[in-house]
Coordinates of C-alpha atoms in Angstrom, one line a residue:
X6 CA 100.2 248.1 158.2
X7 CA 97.3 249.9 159.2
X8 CA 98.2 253.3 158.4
X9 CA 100.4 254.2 155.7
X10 CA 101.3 257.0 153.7
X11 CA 100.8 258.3 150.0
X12 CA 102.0 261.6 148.8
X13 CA 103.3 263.1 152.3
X14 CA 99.3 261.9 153.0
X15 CA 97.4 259.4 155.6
X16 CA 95.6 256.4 154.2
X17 CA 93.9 253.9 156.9
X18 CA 93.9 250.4 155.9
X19 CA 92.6 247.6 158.2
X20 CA 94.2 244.7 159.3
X21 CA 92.1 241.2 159.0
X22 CA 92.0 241.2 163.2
X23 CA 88.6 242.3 162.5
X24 CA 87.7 239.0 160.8
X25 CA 87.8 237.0 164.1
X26 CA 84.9 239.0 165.4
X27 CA 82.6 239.7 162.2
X28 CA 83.5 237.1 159.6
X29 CA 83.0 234.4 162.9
X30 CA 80.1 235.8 164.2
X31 CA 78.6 235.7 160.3
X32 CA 79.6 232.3 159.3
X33 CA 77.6 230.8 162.6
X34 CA 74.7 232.7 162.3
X35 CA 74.5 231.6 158.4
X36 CA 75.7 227.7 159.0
X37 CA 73.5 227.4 162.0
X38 CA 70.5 228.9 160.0
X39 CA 71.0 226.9 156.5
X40 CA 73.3 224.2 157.2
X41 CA 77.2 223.7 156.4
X42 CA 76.5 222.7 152.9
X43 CA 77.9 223.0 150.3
X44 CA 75.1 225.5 149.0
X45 CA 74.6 225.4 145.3
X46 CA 70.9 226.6 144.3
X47 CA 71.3 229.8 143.2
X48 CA 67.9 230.8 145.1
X49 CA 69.7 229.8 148.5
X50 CA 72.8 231.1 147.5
X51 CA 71.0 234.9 146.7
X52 CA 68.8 234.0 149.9
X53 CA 72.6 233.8 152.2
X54 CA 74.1 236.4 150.5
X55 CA 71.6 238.8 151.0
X56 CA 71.5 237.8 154.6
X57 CA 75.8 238.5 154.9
X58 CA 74.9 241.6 153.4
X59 CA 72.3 242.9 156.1
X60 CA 73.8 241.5 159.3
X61 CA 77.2 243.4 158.4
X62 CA 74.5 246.4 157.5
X63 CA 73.6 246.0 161.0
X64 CA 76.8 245.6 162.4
X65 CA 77.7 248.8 160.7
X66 CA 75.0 250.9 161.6
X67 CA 75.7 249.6 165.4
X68 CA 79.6 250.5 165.7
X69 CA 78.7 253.7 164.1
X70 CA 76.1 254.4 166.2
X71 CA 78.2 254.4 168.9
X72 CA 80.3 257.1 168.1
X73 CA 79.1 260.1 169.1
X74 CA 82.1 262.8 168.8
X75 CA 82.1 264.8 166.3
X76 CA 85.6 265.2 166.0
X77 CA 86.1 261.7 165.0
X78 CA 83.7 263.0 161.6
X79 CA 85.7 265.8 161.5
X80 CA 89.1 263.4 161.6
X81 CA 87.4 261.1 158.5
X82 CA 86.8 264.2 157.0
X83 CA 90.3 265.8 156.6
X84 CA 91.4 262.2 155.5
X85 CA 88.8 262.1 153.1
X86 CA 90.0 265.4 151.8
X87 CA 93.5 264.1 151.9
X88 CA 92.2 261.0 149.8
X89 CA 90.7 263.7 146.8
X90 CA 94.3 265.0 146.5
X91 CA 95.7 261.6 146.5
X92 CA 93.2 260.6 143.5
X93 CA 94.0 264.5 141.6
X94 CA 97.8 263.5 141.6
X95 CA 96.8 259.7 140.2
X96 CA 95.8 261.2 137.5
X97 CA 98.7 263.4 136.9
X98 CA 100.6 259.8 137.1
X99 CA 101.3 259.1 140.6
X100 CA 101.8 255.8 141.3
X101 CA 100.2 253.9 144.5
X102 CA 101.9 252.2 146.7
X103 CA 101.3 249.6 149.3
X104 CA 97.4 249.6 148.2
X105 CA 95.9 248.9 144.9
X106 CA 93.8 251.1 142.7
X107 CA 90.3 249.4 143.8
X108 CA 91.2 248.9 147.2
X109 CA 92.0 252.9 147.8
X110 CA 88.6 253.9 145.6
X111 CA 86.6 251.7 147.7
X112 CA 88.4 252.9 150.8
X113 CA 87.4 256.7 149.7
X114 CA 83.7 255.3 149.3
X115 CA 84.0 254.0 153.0
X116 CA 85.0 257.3 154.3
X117 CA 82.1 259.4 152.1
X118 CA 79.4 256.7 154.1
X119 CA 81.0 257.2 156.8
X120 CA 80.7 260.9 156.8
X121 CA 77.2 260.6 156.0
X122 CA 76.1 258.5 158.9
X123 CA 76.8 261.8 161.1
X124 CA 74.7 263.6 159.7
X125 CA 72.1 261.5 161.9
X126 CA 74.0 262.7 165.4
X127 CA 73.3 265.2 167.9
X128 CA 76.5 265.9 168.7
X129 CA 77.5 268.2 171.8
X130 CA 79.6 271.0 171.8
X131 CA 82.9 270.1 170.0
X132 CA 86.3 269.4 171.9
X133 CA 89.9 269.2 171.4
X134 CA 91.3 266.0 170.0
X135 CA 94.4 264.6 171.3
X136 CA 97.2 261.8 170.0
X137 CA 95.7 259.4 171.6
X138 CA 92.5 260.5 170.8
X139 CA 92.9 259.6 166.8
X140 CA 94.8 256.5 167.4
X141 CA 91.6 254.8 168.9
X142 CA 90.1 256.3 165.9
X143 CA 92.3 255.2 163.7
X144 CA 91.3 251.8 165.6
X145 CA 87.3 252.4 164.5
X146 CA 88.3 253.4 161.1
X147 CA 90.1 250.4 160.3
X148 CA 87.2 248.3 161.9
X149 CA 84.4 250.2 160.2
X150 CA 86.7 249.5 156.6
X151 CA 86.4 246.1 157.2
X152 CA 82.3 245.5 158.0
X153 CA 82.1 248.3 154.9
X154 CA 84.0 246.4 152.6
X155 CA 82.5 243.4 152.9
X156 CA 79.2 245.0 152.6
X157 CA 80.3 246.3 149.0
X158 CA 81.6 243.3 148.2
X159 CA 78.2 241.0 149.1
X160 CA 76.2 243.6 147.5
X161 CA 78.6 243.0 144.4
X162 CA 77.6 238.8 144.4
X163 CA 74.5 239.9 145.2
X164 CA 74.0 241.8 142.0
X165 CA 76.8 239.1 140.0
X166 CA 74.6 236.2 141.2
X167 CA 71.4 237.9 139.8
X168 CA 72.6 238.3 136.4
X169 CA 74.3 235.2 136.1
X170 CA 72.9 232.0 135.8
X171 CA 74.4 229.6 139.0
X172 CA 76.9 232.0 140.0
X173 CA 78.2 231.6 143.4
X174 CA 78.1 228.6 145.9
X175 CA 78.7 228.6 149.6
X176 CA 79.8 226.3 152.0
X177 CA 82.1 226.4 155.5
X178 CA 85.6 225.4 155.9
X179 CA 86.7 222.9 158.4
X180 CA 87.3 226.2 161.2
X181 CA 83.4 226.4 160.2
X182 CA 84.2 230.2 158.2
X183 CA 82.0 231.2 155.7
X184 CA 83.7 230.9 151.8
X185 CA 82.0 232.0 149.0
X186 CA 83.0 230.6 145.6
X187 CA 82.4 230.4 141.9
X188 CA 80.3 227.8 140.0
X189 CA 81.8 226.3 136.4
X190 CA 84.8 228.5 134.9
X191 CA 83.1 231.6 136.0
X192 CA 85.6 232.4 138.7
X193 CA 88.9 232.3 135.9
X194 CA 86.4 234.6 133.4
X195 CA 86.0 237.0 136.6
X196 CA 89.7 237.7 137.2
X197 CA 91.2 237.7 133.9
X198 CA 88.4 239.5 131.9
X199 CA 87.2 242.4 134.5
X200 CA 91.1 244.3 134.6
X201 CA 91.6 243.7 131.1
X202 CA 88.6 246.8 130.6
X203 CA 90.0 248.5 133.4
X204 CA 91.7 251.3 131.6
X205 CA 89.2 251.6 129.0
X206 CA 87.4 254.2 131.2
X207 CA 90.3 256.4 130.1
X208 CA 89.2 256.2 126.4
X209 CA 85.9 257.2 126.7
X210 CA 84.7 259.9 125.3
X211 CA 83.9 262.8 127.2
X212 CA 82.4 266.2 127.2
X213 CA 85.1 268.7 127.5
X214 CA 83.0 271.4 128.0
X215 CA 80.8 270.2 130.3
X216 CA 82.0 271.9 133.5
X217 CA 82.2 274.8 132.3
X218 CA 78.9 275.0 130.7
X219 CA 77.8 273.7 134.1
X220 CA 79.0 276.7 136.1
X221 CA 78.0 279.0 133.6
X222 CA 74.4 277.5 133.9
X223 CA 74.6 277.5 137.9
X224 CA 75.5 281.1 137.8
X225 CA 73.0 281.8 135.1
X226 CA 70.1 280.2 137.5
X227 CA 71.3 281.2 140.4
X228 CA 73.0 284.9 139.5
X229 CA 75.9 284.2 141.4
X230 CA 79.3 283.0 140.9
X231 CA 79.7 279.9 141.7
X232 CA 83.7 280.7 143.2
X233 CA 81.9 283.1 145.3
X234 CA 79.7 280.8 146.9
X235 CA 82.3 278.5 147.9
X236 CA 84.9 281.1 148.7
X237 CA 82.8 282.8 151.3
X238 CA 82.3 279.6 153.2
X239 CA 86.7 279.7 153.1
X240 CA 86.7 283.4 154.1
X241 CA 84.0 282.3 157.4
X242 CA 86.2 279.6 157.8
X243 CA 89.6 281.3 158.3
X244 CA 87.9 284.5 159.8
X245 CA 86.8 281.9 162.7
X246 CA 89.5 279.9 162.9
X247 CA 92.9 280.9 161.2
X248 CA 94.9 278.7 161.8
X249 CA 92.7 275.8 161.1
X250 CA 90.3 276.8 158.5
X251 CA 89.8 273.1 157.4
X252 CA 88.2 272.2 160.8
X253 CA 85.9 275.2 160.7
X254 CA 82.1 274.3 160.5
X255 CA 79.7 277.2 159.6
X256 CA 76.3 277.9 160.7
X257 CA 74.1 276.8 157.9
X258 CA 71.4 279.7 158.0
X259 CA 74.1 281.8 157.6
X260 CA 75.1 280.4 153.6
X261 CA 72.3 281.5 151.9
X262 CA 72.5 285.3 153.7
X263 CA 75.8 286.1 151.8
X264 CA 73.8 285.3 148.4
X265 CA 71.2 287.5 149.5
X266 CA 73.7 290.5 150.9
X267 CA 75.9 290.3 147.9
X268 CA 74.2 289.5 145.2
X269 CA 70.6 290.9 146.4
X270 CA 68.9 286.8 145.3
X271 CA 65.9 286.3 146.5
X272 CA 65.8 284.2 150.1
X273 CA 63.8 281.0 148.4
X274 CA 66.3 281.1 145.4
X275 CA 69.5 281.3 148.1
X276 CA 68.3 278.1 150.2
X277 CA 68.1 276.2 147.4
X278 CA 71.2 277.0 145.9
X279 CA 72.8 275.9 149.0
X280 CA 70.0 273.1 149.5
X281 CA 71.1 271.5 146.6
X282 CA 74.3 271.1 147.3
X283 CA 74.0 269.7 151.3
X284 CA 73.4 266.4 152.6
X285 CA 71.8 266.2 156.2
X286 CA 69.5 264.3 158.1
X287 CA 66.6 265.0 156.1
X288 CA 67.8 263.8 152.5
X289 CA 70.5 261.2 153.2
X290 CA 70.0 257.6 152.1
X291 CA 69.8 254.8 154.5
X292 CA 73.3 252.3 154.6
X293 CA 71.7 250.1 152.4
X294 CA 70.2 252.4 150.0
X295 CA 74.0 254.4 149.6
X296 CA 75.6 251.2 149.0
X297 CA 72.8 250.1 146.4
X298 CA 72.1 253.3 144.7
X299 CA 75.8 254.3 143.8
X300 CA 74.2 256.6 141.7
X301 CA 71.6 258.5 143.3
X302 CA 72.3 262.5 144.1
X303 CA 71.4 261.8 147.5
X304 CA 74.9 261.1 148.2
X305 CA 78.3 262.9 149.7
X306 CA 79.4 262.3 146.2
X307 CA 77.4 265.1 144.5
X308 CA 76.5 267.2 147.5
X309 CA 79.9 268.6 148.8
X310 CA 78.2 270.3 152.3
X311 CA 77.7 268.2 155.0
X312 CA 74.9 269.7 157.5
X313 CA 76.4 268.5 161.3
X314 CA 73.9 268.7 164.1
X315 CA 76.6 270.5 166.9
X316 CA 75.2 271.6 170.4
X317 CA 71.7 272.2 169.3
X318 CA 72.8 274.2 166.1
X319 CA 73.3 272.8 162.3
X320 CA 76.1 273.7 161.1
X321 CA 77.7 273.2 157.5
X322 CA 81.3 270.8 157.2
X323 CA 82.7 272.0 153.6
X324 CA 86.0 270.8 152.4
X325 CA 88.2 272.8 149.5
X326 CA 89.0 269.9 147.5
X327 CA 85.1 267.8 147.9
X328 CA 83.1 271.2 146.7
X329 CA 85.6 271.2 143.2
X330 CA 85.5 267.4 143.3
X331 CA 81.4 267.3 143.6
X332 CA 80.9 269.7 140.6
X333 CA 83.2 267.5 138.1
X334 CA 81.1 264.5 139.6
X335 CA 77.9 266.1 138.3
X336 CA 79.3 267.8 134.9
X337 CA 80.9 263.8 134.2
X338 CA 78.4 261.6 135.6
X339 CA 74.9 263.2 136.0
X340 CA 74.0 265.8 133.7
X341 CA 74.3 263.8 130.8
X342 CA 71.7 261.7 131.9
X343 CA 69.0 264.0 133.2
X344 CA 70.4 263.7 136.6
X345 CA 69.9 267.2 139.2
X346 CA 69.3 267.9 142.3
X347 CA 65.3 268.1 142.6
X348 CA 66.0 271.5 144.6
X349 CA 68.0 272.5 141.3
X350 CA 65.7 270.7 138.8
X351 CA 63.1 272.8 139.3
X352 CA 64.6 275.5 138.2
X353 CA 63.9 276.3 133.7
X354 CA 67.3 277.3 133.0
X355 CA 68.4 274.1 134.7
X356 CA 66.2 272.1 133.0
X357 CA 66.6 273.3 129.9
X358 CA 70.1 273.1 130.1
X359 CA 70.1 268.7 131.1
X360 CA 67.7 268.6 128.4
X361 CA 70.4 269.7 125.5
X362 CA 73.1 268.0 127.6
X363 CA 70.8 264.8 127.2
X364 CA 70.6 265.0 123.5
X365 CA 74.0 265.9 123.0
X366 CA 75.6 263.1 124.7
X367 CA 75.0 261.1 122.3
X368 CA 76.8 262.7 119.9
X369 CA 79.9 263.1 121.3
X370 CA 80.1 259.2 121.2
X371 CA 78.6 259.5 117.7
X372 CA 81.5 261.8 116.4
X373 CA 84.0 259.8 117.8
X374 CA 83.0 256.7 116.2
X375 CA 82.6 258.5 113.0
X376 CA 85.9 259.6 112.9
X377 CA 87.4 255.6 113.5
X378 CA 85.1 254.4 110.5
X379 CA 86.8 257.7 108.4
X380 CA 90.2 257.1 109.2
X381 CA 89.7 253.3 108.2
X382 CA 87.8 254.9 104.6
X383 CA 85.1 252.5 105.1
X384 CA 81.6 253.1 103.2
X385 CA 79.1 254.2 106.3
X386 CA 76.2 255.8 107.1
X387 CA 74.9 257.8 110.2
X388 CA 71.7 258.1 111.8
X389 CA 69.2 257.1 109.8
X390 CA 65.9 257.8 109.7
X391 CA 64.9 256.7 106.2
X392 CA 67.2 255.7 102.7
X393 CA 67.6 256.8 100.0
X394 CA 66.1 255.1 96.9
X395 CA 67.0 255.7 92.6
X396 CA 63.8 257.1 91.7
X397 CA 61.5 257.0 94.1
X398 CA 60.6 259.1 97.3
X399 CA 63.4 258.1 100.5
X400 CA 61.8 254.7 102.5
X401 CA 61.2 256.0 106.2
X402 CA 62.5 253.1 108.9
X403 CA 62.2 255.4 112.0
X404 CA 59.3 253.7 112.9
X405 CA 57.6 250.2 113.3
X406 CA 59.9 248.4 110.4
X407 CA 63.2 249.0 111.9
X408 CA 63.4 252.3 114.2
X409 CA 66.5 255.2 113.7
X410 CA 70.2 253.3 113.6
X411 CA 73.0 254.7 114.6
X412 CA 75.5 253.9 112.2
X413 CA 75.7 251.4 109.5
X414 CA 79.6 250.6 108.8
X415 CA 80.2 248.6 105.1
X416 CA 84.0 246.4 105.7
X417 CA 84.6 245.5 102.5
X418 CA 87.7 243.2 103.6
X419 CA 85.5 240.7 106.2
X420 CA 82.4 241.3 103.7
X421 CA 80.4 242.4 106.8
X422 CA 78.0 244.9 107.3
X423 CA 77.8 246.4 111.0
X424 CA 74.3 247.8 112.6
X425 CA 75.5 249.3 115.2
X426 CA 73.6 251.5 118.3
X427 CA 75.8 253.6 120.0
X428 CA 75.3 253.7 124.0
X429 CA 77.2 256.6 125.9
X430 CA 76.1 254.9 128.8
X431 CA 76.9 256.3 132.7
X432 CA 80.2 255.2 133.9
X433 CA 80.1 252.3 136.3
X434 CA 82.5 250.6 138.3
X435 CA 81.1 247.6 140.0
X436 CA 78.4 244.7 139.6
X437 CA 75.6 246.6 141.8
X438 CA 75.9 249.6 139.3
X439 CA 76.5 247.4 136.2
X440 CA 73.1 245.8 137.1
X441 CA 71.0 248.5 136.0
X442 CA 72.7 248.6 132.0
X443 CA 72.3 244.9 132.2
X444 CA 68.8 244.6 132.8
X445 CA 68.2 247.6 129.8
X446 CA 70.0 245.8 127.7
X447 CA 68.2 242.3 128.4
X448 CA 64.9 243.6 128.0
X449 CA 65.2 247.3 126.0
X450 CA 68.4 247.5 124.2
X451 CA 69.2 243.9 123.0
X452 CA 65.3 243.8 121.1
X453 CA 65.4 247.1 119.2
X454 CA 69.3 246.4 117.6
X455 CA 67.6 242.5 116.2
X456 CA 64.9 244.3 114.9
X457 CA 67.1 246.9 112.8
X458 CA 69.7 243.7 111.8
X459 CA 67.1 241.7 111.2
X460 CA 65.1 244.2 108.6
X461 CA 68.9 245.0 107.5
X462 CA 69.7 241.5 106.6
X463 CA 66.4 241.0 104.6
X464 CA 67.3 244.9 102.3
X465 CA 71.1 244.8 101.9
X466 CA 69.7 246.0 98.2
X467 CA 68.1 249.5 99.5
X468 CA 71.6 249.3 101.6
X469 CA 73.4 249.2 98.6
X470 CA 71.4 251.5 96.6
X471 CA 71.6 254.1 99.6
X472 CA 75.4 254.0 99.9
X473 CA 75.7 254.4 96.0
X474 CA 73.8 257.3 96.1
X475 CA 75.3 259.3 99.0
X476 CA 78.7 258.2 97.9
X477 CA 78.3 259.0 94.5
X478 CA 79.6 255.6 93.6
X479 CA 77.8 252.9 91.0
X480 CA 80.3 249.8 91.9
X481 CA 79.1 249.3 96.1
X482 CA 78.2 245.4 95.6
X483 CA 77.1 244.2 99.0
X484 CA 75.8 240.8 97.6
X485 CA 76.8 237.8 99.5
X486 CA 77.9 240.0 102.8
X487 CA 76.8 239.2 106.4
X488 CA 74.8 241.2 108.6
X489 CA 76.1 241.5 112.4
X490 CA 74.7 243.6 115.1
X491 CA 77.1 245.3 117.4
X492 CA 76.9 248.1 120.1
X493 CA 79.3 250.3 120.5
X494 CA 79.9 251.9 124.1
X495 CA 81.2 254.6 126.2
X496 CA 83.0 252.9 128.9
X497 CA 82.9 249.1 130.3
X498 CA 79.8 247.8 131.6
X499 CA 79.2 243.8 132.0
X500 CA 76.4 243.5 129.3
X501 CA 80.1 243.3 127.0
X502 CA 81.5 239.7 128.4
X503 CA 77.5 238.2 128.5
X504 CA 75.3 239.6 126.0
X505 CA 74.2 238.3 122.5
X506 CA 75.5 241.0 120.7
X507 CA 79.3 242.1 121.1
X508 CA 79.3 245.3 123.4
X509 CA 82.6 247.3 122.1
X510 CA 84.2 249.9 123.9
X511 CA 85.2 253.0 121.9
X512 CA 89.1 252.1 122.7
X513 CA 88.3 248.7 121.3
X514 CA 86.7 249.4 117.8
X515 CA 89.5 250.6 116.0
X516 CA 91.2 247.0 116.3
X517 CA 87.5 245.1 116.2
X518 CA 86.9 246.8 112.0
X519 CA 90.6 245.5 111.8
X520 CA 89.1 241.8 112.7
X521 CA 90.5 241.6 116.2
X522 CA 88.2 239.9 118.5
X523 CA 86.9 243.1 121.5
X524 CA 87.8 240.2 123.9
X525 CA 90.0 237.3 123.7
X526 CA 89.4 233.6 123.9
X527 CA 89.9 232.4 127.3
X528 CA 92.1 229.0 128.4
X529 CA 91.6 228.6 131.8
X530 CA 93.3 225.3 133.3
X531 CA 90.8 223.5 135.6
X532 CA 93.2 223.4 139.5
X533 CA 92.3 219.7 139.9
X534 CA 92.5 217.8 136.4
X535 CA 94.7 220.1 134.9
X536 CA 92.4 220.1 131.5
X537 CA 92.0 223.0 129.9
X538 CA 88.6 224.6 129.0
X539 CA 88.0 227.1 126.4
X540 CA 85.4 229.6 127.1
X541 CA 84.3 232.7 124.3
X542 CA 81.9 235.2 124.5
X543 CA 79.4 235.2 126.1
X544 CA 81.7 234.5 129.1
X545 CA 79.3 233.6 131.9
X546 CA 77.0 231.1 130.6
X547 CA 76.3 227.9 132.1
X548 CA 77.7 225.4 130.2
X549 CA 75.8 222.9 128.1
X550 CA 75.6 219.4 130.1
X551 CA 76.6 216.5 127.4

C-alpha cells in the first residue's frame, strides 16, 4: 500500500520491493568483506554498521542525484506540507491510520532531506507535471523512503552500539541477507522499555511564552512584523500564480527589498533576516551530517525557505504551514539552549534575548517540581548555594565542597533524603540524538550530583539544622535517613534506563516520592529455554558471567 491517505491527505509509504536491490547488494558487499559470521566484537560490529550506514549514504546521494526536475522537489514539497497538517491535527487527537506514529515522523524527516538535497541542483526552466509524471515519482519517493530509512535506523545502532557495552551482533541468513541482532536481554529491554516513555514528552514542561516572546524579539531586531515578512512572500505568490500559490517560487533578491520598501530596514539588516531563515547550497549539511546532527540549525527544520537554483536564477520555495511550523521549532527546541541562526546571533537584542531564555529554562522545570514536592507537603529546599546554621554565619557549598543543588526533598515515610539536579534537557527522539546527553551525563553530569550526595550524606546534621530553621520547626530528626541522588528531567533521554543514578521524568516523580519505581522490573522469557530473566535498572548492562 504504497500510497495511502490521512485526513483527505497523501502519505507515501514504500513497499519492501526495494529490499531485493539495496538490502542484497549490502549484505554481499558486507559478508564478502568480513565474513558470514556470526559477528560479535563490538569493534567489528561498530566497524559493519558504520559501513551499512555509508554505502546506503551513497546509494542515496546516487538516486537523488539523478533526479534533476524540479517539479519532482516541488511534488515532495506540497506532501511535506500536507504531512505538517497531518501532525497539527495529531495533536488535536487525530488518530493514524495504516502507519504508526514513528513510522510517519521519520517519513516527514525523509521528505525535509529530501527537499534539501535540491538545493544542490541546477535545475532548468520548470515544466508542467502530468499523472503519469507523479506516479513514477511516487515510484522514487517510495525508493528513496526505503535507502533513507535504513540510513536512520544504522545511524541509530550506530549510536546504541556506542553507548552500550556488546550491543548488536551480525551475521547472514541462509538467502546470505544481512540481520542485525541484540546481544544478552538487551533486545526485550529495547522494545518494552523505549514506548513505555513515549508519551512522557507530553508532560514536559514547557515555556508557554516562548513564541511569542520569540516574535516579539524578531520584530524588535529586525523592525518588522514577522506576519508581514511571511505574508508578502503569499501575496508574490498568488499575484504570480493564482490559482496555485503553493507552487509559486519567488526570486530571492527580491525578499529582502519588501523589508527595505516598507519598512525602510537597512539592506545588510534585510538579507539577514531572510538569510537566517533559508537553506541553499551554501549552508546545507551533507546527508550524513543531517542525519547525525538532528539538531543543528543548518537544517529544513528551522529554516522554513528553501533557495532552488531554477534556469540560472535562485529562487525562494516557501510553504504556509513549514514557515509557522519552523518558528515553534526554534521557540521549543533551540532558544532555550543558546541555539540561533549565526546570521541572527549576531544581532544584541537576539543575544541578549537566548541569554535570559538560557537562564530561565531552568526554572520552569524548577517550578514544576516544586509544586509536586508542595502538593505532597514534604520538607525541601531549593537551590542552594549555602545553609543555614543556629548561630553562626550560613556555610557556603557553591563551590569546591559540593557546588549549588537543585533541590533537596526530606520523605519522611521512606526516611530518604533526595539530592536532586534538575536537567531541562533538549527534546530528543532517537539514539543518535540521545548520544549527546549520554555522554554529558557520563562524564559531566553523573560526577557533580556524587559529589553533592556524597558531602550530603557525610552533613545530614547542617541538613537538619537548615530545614529547622527555614521551616520554623525544632522536631525535623533526619537521623538514621538515607541519602539518594536522583535527577530529575524534562523529557526522556536514554541516560534514564542505564545510568547510575535514576533519571526521572517530570510525569514520573509524583508516583516515584510515592515509592513507585520510575521504571519497572523487567521479566523477559528467553525464546529458546523458556527461563525467565529478571533485569532492573540499569537495563543495558552486560551481565555478570558466574
Amino acid at each position: 500500500m504504497p500510497r495511502i491517505t490521512i485526513d483527505k491527505k497523501i502519505v507515501i509509504k514504500y513497499d519492501h520491493r526495494a529490499r531485493d536491490k539495496y538490502w542484497k547488494a549490502l549484505s554481499t558487499r558486507l559478508s564478502d568483506k568480513h565474513g558470514k559470521g556470526p559477528h560479535t566484537d563490538s569493534a567489528k560490529v561498530e566497524e559493519m554498521l558504520l559501513e551499512a550506514f555509508n554505502f546506503l549514504v551513497g546509494a542515496f546521494r546516487e538516486l537523488i542525484g539523478k533526479e534533476n526536475r524540479y517539479t519532482f522537489f516541488l511534488y515532495v514539497h506540497w506532501l511535506h506540507e500536507q504531512s505538517i497538517e497531518i501532525h497539527l491535527a495529531t495533536l488535536n487527537k487525530l488518530k493514524l491510520e495504516n502507519i504508526t506514529e514513528s513510522e510517519f515522523a521519520l517519513y516527514r524527516r525523509i521528505l525535509k532531506l529530501i527537499l534539501e538535497q535540491g538545493c544542490d541542483k541546477d535545475f532548468p526552466a520548470t515544466a508542467q507535471i502530468n499523472g503519469r509524471d507523479v506516479l513514477a515519482m511516487d515510484e522514487l519517493i517510495q525508493e528513496l523512503l526505503y535507502i533513507a530509512t535504513w540510513i536512520y535506523n544504522f545511524a541509530d545502532m550506530v549510536a546504541l552500539q556506542k553507548m552500550i557495552e556488546d550491543c548488536h551482533s551480525i551475521e547472514f541468513e541462509a538467502d546470505g541477507m544481512l540481520a542485525v541482532g541484540w546481544q544478552y536481554h538487551y533486545g526485550g529491554a529495547y522494545k518494552i522499555l523505549f514506548p513505555l516513555v513515549s508519551s512522557e514528552y507530553v508532560a514536559a514542561a514547557l515555556d508557554t511564552e516562548a513564541i511569542k516572546e520569540f516574535r516579539e524579539k524578531i520584530e524588535e531586531c529586525f523592525q518588522t512584523e514577522y506576519d508581514f515578512a511571511g505574508g508578502i512572500i503569499w501575496e508574490i505568490q498568488k499575484h504570480h500564480s493564482p490559482n496555485a500559490p503553493n507552487f509559486q517560487t519567488v526570486e530571492r533578491a527580491v525578499l529582502p527589498l519588501n523589508l527595505i520598501e516598507n519598512y525602510g530596514m537597512a539592506a545588510e539588516l534585510a538579507e539577514a533576516f531572510y538569510d537566517g531563515l533559508s537553506i541553499s547550497r551554501d549552508n546545507k549539511l551533507s546527508i550524513e551530517d543531517a542525519v547525525l546532527k538532528p539538531h543543528s540549525l543548518q537544517r529544513y527544520m528551522f529554516r522554513p525557505i528553501l533557495v532552488y537554483n531554477i534556469n540560472g536564477e535562485r529562487r525562494a520555495l516557501v510553504g504556509k504551514q513549514k514557515w509557522i511550523e519552523s518558528i515553534m521549532v526554534l521557540s521549543t527546541n533551540a532558544i532555550h539552549w543558546n541555539a540561533m541562526f549565526p546570521e541572527w546571533f549576531k544581532l544584541r537584542v537576539m543575544r541578549d534575548f537566548l541569554n535570559k531564555k538560557g537562564h530561565e529554562h531552568d526554572r520552569i522545570l524548577e517550578d514544576r517540581i516544586e509544586k509536586i514536592v508542595k502538593d505532597k507537603r514534604f520538607y525541601y529546599t531549593r537551590n542552594i548555594k549555602s545553609f543555614k546554621r543556629p548561630g553562626m554565619n550560613n556555610l557556603k557549598i557553591d563551590n569546591e565542597l559540593a557546588g549549588e543543588i537543585d533541590l533537596i526533598v526530606v520523605n519522611p515515610v521512606l526516611r530518604i533524603v533526595y539530592v536532586a539536579d534538575a536537567k531541562y534537557n533538549r527534546a530528543r527522539y532517537e539514539p543518535v540524538g540521545y548520544r549527546t546527553d549520554y555522554t554529558n551525563f557520563l562524564k559531566s553530569y553523573e560526577k557533580q550530583l556524587k559529589r553533592k550526595v556524597d558531602w550530603i550524606a557525610a552533613n545530614l546534621v547542617i541538613l537538619q539544622e537548615h530545614l529547622k530553621i527555614i521551616n520554623g520547626k525544632n522536631d525535623i530528626d533526619l537521623t538514621g535517613y538515607q541519602v539518594q541522588g536522583i535527577f530529575i528531567i524534562n523529557t526522556p533521554t536514554f541516560y534514564m534506563f542505564n545510568g547510575d543514578f535514576w533519571a526521572i521524568t517530570l510525569g514520573r516523580f509524583a508516583t516515584f516520592l510515592d515509592g513507585k519505581l520510575p521504571l519497572p522490573e523487567l521479566h523477559l522469557s528467553d525464546e529458546k529455554t523458556g527461563k525467565v530473566q529478571i533485569v532492573k535498572h540499569p537495563y543495558f548492562r552486560k551481565p555478570v558471567q558466574s
